[in-house]
Tab-separated table of C-alpha atoms in Angstrom:
chain	number	residue	atom	x	y	z
A	1	MET	CA	13.435	-1.902	15.615
A	2	ASN	CA	14.776	-1.898	12.035
A	3	ILE	CA	14.132	0.647	9.307
A	4	ASP	CA	11.306	-1.393	7.764
A	5	GLU	CA	9.442	-1.522	11.061
A	6	ILE	CA	9.872	2.233	11.497
A	7	PHE	CA	8.496	3.001	8.042
A	8	LEU	CA	5.703	0.432	8.341
A	9	GLY	CA	4.708	1.978	11.668
A	10	ILE	CA	4.542	5.386	9.991
A	11	ILE	CA	2.573	3.907	7.082
A	12	LEU	CA	0.157	2.285	9.554
A	13	VAL	CA	-0.604	5.641	11.172
A	14	GLY	CA	-0.671	7.351	7.775
A	15	GLY	CA	-3.068	4.747	6.383
A	16	LEU	CA	-5.457	5.281	9.272
A	17	PHE	CA	-5.275	9.038	8.701
A	18	ILE	CA	-6.066	8.634	4.998
A	19	GLY	CA	-8.897	6.194	5.657
A	20	PHE	CA	-10.587	8.232	8.384
A	21	PHE	CA	-9.788	11.844	7.467
A	22	GLY	CA	-8.845	11.836	3.783
A	23	ILE	CA	-11.943	13.712	2.623
A	24	ASN	CA	-11.095	16.740	4.790
A	25	PHE	CA	-7.306	16.667	4.345
A	26	TYR	CA	-6.912	15.338	0.836
A	27	ARG	CA	-3.659	17.118	0.008
A	28	ILE	CA	-2.006	15.664	3.106
A	29	ALA	CA	-3.489	12.261	2.261
A	30	CYS	CA	-1.874	12.468	-1.191
A	31	ILE	CA	1.524	13.160	0.365
A	32	ILE	CA	1.179	10.170	2.684
A	33	MET	CA	-0.095	7.737	0.052
A	34	ASN	CA	2.638	8.645	-2.426
A	35	GLY	CA	5.329	8.492	0.254
A	36	ALA	CA	4.088	5.028	1.230
A	37	THR	CA	4.072	3.942	-2.411
A	38	GLY	CA	7.631	5.261	-2.667
A	39	TYR	CA	8.601	2.991	0.219
A	40	VAL	CA	7.192	-0.068	-1.553
A	41	LEU	CA	8.893	0.790	-4.858
A	42	GLY	CA	12.190	1.651	-3.136
A	43	ARG	CA	12.165	-1.667	-1.321
A	44	MET	CA	11.556	-3.522	-4.576
A	45	LEU	CA	14.346	-1.631	-6.339
A	46	TYR	CA	16.803	-2.499	-3.606
A	47	ASP	CA	15.732	-6.152	-3.338
A	48	TYR	CA	15.838	-6.858	-7.069
A	49	VAL	CA	18.509	-4.458	-8.348
A	50	VAL	CA	20.682	-2.468	-5.950
A	51	GLY	CA	21.033	-5.211	-3.362
A	52	ASN	CA	22.538	-7.521	-5.975
A	53	VAL	CA	25.395	-5.126	-6.826
A	54	VAL	CA	26.403	-3.999	-3.322
A	55	GLY	CA	30.131	-4.621	-2.953
A	56	GLU	CA	30.767	-4.584	-6.695
A	57	GLY	CA	32.170	-1.890	-9.016
A	58	VAL	CA	31.172	1.621	-7.994
A	59	PHE	CA	29.144	0.089	-5.151
A	60	ARG	CA	32.206	-1.639	-3.634
A	61	GLU	CA	32.325	0.616	-0.594
A	62	MET	CA	28.574	0.643	-0.026
A	63	ASP	CA	27.387	-0.765	3.280
A	64	ALA	CA	24.264	-2.874	2.645
A	65	SER	CA	22.282	-1.401	5.545
A	66	ALA	CA	23.252	2.192	4.745
A	67	GLY	CA	22.548	1.641	1.051
A	68	TYR	CA	19.108	0.231	1.806
A	69	SER	CA	18.278	3.140	4.111
A	70	PHE	CA	19.423	5.634	1.466
A	71	VAL	CA	17.329	4.078	-1.316
A	72	ILE	CA	14.230	3.911	0.882
A	73	ALA	CA	14.662	7.501	2.071
A	74	VAL	CA	15.073	8.825	-1.488
A	75	PHE	CA	11.961	7.038	-2.724
A	76	VAL	CA	9.830	7.978	0.276
A	77	LEU	CA	10.802	11.654	0.151
A	78	GLY	CA	10.584	11.720	-3.644
A	79	GLY	CA	7.142	10.113	-3.598
A	80	ALA	CA	5.905	12.501	-0.911
A	81	ALA	CA	7.203	15.533	-2.851
A	82	LEU	CA	5.587	14.370	-6.085
A	83	GLY	CA	2.356	13.748	-4.183
A	84	TYR	CA	2.377	17.325	-2.939
A	85	PHE	CA	3.246	19.131	-6.173
A	86	PHE	CA	1.520	16.835	-8.700
A	87	TYR	CA	-1.250	15.241	-6.662
A	88	GLN	CA	-3.744	15.216	-9.553
A	89	ILE	CA	-1.386	12.991	-11.543
A	90	MET	CA	0.287	11.066	-8.745
A	91	SER	CA	-2.866	9.972	-6.940
A	92	PRO	CA	-4.224	7.970	-9.922
A	93	LEU	CA	-0.714	6.585	-10.461
A	94	CYS	CA	-0.491	5.603	-6.798
A	95	ALA	CA	-3.931	3.963	-7.040
A	96	ALA	CA	-2.852	2.082	-10.158
A	97	ILE	CA	0.289	0.756	-8.454
A	98	GLY	CA	-1.616	-0.222	-5.305
A	99	GLY	CA	-4.403	-1.853	-7.288
A	100	GLY	CA	-1.876	-3.675	-9.427
A	101	PHE	CA	-0.092	-5.186	-6.434
A	102	LEU	CA	-3.352	-6.082	-4.704
A	103	PHE	CA	-4.923	-7.800	-7.705
A	104	ALA	CA	-1.677	-9.505	-8.705
A	105	ARG	CA	-1.651	-11.291	-5.363
A	106	LEU	CA	-5.403	-11.943	-5.528
A	107	PHE	CA	-5.121	-13.574	-8.946
A	108	GLN	CA	-2.220	-15.710	-7.745
A	109	VAL	CA	-4.404	-16.943	-4.898
A	110	LEU	CA	-7.252	-17.733	-7.280
A	111	MET	CA	-5.394	-18.948	-10.388
A	112	GLY	CA	-1.995	-20.141	-9.232
A	113	ARG	CA	1.287	-18.641	-8.101
A	114	ASP	CA	2.866	-17.837	-11.458
A	115	ILE	CA	3.897	-14.856	-13.557
A	116	SER	CA	0.907	-14.943	-15.914
A	117	SER	CA	-1.612	-14.813	-13.046
A	118	ALA	CA	0.277	-11.945	-11.428
A	119	PHE	CA	0.492	-10.051	-14.723
A	120	ILE	CA	-3.227	-10.401	-15.487
A	121	GLY	CA	-4.115	-9.316	-11.957
A	122	ALA	CA	-1.696	-6.375	-12.080
A	123	VAL	CA	-3.154	-5.078	-15.357
A	124	ILE	CA	-6.751	-5.372	-14.145
A	125	GLY	CA	-5.936	-3.895	-10.725
A	126	GLY	CA	-3.950	-1.047	-12.225
A	127	PHE	CA	-6.756	-0.168	-14.609
A	128	LEU	CA	-9.378	-0.270	-11.827
A	129	GLY	CA	-7.157	1.876	-9.605
A	130	ILE	CA	-6.916	4.600	-12.235
A	131	ILE	CA	-10.652	4.502	-12.964
A	132	ILE	CA	-11.599	4.750	-9.276
A	133	ALA	CA	-9.174	7.654	-8.756
A	134	LEU	CA	-10.496	9.545	-11.783
A	135	ILE	CA	-14.100	9.006	-10.665
A	136	ALA	CA	-13.164	10.313	-7.215
A	137	PHE	CA	-11.644	13.470	-8.753
A	138	LYS	CA	-14.594	13.978	-11.061
A	139	PHE	CA	-17.452	13.569	-8.604
A	140	GLU	CA	-15.669	14.115	-5.260
A	141	LYS	CA	-17.803	13.821	-2.089
A	142	VAL	CA	-18.861	10.169	-1.605
A	143	ALA	CA	-16.628	8.941	-4.440
A	144	LEU	CA	-13.608	10.616	-2.824
A	145	ILE	CA	-14.545	9.118	0.532
A	146	VAL	CA	-14.622	5.637	-0.983
A	147	PHE	CA	-11.316	6.243	-2.760
A	148	THR	CA	-9.456	7.466	0.341
A	149	SER	CA	-10.992	4.686	2.440
A	150	LEU	CA	-9.774	2.097	-0.066
A	151	ILE	CA	-6.262	3.557	-0.075
A	152	GLY	CA	-6.122	4.010	3.691
A	153	ALA	CA	-7.376	0.501	4.396
A	154	ARG	CA	-4.793	-0.896	1.960
A	155	PHE	CA	-1.835	0.742	3.718
A	156	ALA	CA	-3.069	0.327	7.297
A	157	GLY	CA	-4.167	-3.256	6.652
A	158	TYR	CA	-0.811	-4.233	5.163
A	159	SER	CA	1.213	-2.631	7.958
A	160	GLY	CA	-1.093	-3.912	10.683
A	161	ALA	CA	-0.903	-7.444	9.312
A	162	TYR	CA	2.893	-7.245	9.292
A	163	PHE	CA	3.015	-6.407	12.995
A	164	LEU	CA	0.253	-8.835	14.041
A	165	ALA	CA	1.331	-11.872	12.007
A	166	THR	CA	3.824	-13.163	14.593
A	167	THR	CA	1.635	-12.530	17.640
A	168	GLY	CA	-0.817	-14.867	19.321
A	169	ILE	CA	-3.746	-12.518	18.798
A	170	GLY	CA	-2.803	-12.165	15.139
A	171	LYS	CA	-2.929	-15.912	14.607
A	172	THR	CA	-6.316	-16.017	16.293
A	173	ILE	CA	-7.605	-13.226	14.070
A	174	ALA	CA	-6.261	-14.999	10.985
A	175	ASN	CA	-7.918	-18.317	11.810
A	176	PRO	CA	-11.137	-17.945	9.750
A	177	PHE	CA	-9.299	-17.229	6.480
A	178	VAL	CA	-5.788	-18.601	6.860
A	179	GLY	CA	-6.765	-21.778	5.001
A	180	THR	CA	-7.692	-19.706	1.947
A	181	PHE	CA	-4.058	-18.709	1.460
A	182	ALA	CA	-2.240	-21.703	2.957
A	183	GLN	CA	-1.969	-23.700	-0.280
A	184	ARG	CA	-0.551	-20.949	-2.517
A	185	PHE	CA	1.326	-18.933	0.121
A	186	PRO	CA	2.098	-21.204	3.086
A	187	GLY	CA	4.722	-18.867	4.521
A	188	GLU	CA	2.545	-15.764	4.249
A	189	ALA	CA	-0.909	-17.220	4.895
A	190	THR	CA	-1.326	-15.746	8.381
A	191	GLN	CA	-0.275	-12.253	7.321
A	192	MET	CA	-2.489	-12.352	4.221
A	193	ALA	CA	-5.510	-13.534	6.212
A	194	ILE	CA	-5.034	-10.755	8.773
A	195	PHE	CA	-4.666	-8.230	5.955
A	196	LEU	CA	-7.936	-9.360	4.367
A	197	GLU	CA	-9.846	-8.967	7.603
A	198	LEU	CA	-8.266	-5.646	8.514
A	199	TYR	CA	-8.815	-4.342	5.002
A	200	VAL	CA	-12.552	-5.026	5.041
A	201	VAL	CA	-13.065	-3.692	8.573
A	202	LEU	CA	-11.001	-0.530	8.014
A	203	LEU	CA	-12.642	0.128	4.651
A	204	VAL	CA	-16.140	0.032	6.140
A	205	LEU	CA	-15.127	2.062	9.201
A	206	GLY	CA	-13.328	4.598	7.030
A	207	ILE	CA	-16.376	5.190	4.853
A	208	VAL	CA	-18.695	5.515	7.869
A	209	VAL	CA	-16.384	7.878	9.775
A	210	GLN	CA	-15.738	10.110	6.752
A	211	LEU	CA	-19.433	10.342	5.960
A	212	ILE	CA	-19.967	11.624	9.507
A	213	ILE	CA	-17.050	14.070	9.774
A	214	ARG	CA	-16.835	15.442	6.228
A	215	ASP	CA	-16.985	19.221	6.065
A	216	ASP	CA	-17.754	19.644	2.349
């Protein structure tokens, strides 16, 4: 099991916690969601920046695996700390980042796999993420349940799809929607189809469970 699988396993459990118990443990949910967002951002930083300079200049002695682990750890711990101390700011920011990524991919599926589609989707998704988070803070109760269910389903759905994509049951689950993504994302169609189904199911279940167990 590599470091990505370890973190994605943690994010899977954390996403389920956020989606099913976020209303009663919101501060903990903020720590988890910001730590998970830190993982995503740390992975991007390494893939697009740090990974390209390993073995050069001041990074000459850096081992690629150790460097990757270090970057991920810093971003995860940093995100979790910021989520704890500045949750009122970081939660809308986390929602904006998550919404941006989600809608960027959605718009690429609908409009074509190019930068302009991704940019339009990211802007719209980021804006919606902030608005939903602010509404949740303002009105709490049901709005906060919907917000945490959306966030939890996003993380758990993504991680669950990652683990299921290469399994027989995962391919069976993906069957109804895999064709939707096959043209634009042939290499990721199964994982994206599984994510879509898990996202919807976990979102609905999260809302129902939190409405039942909430103690506000």
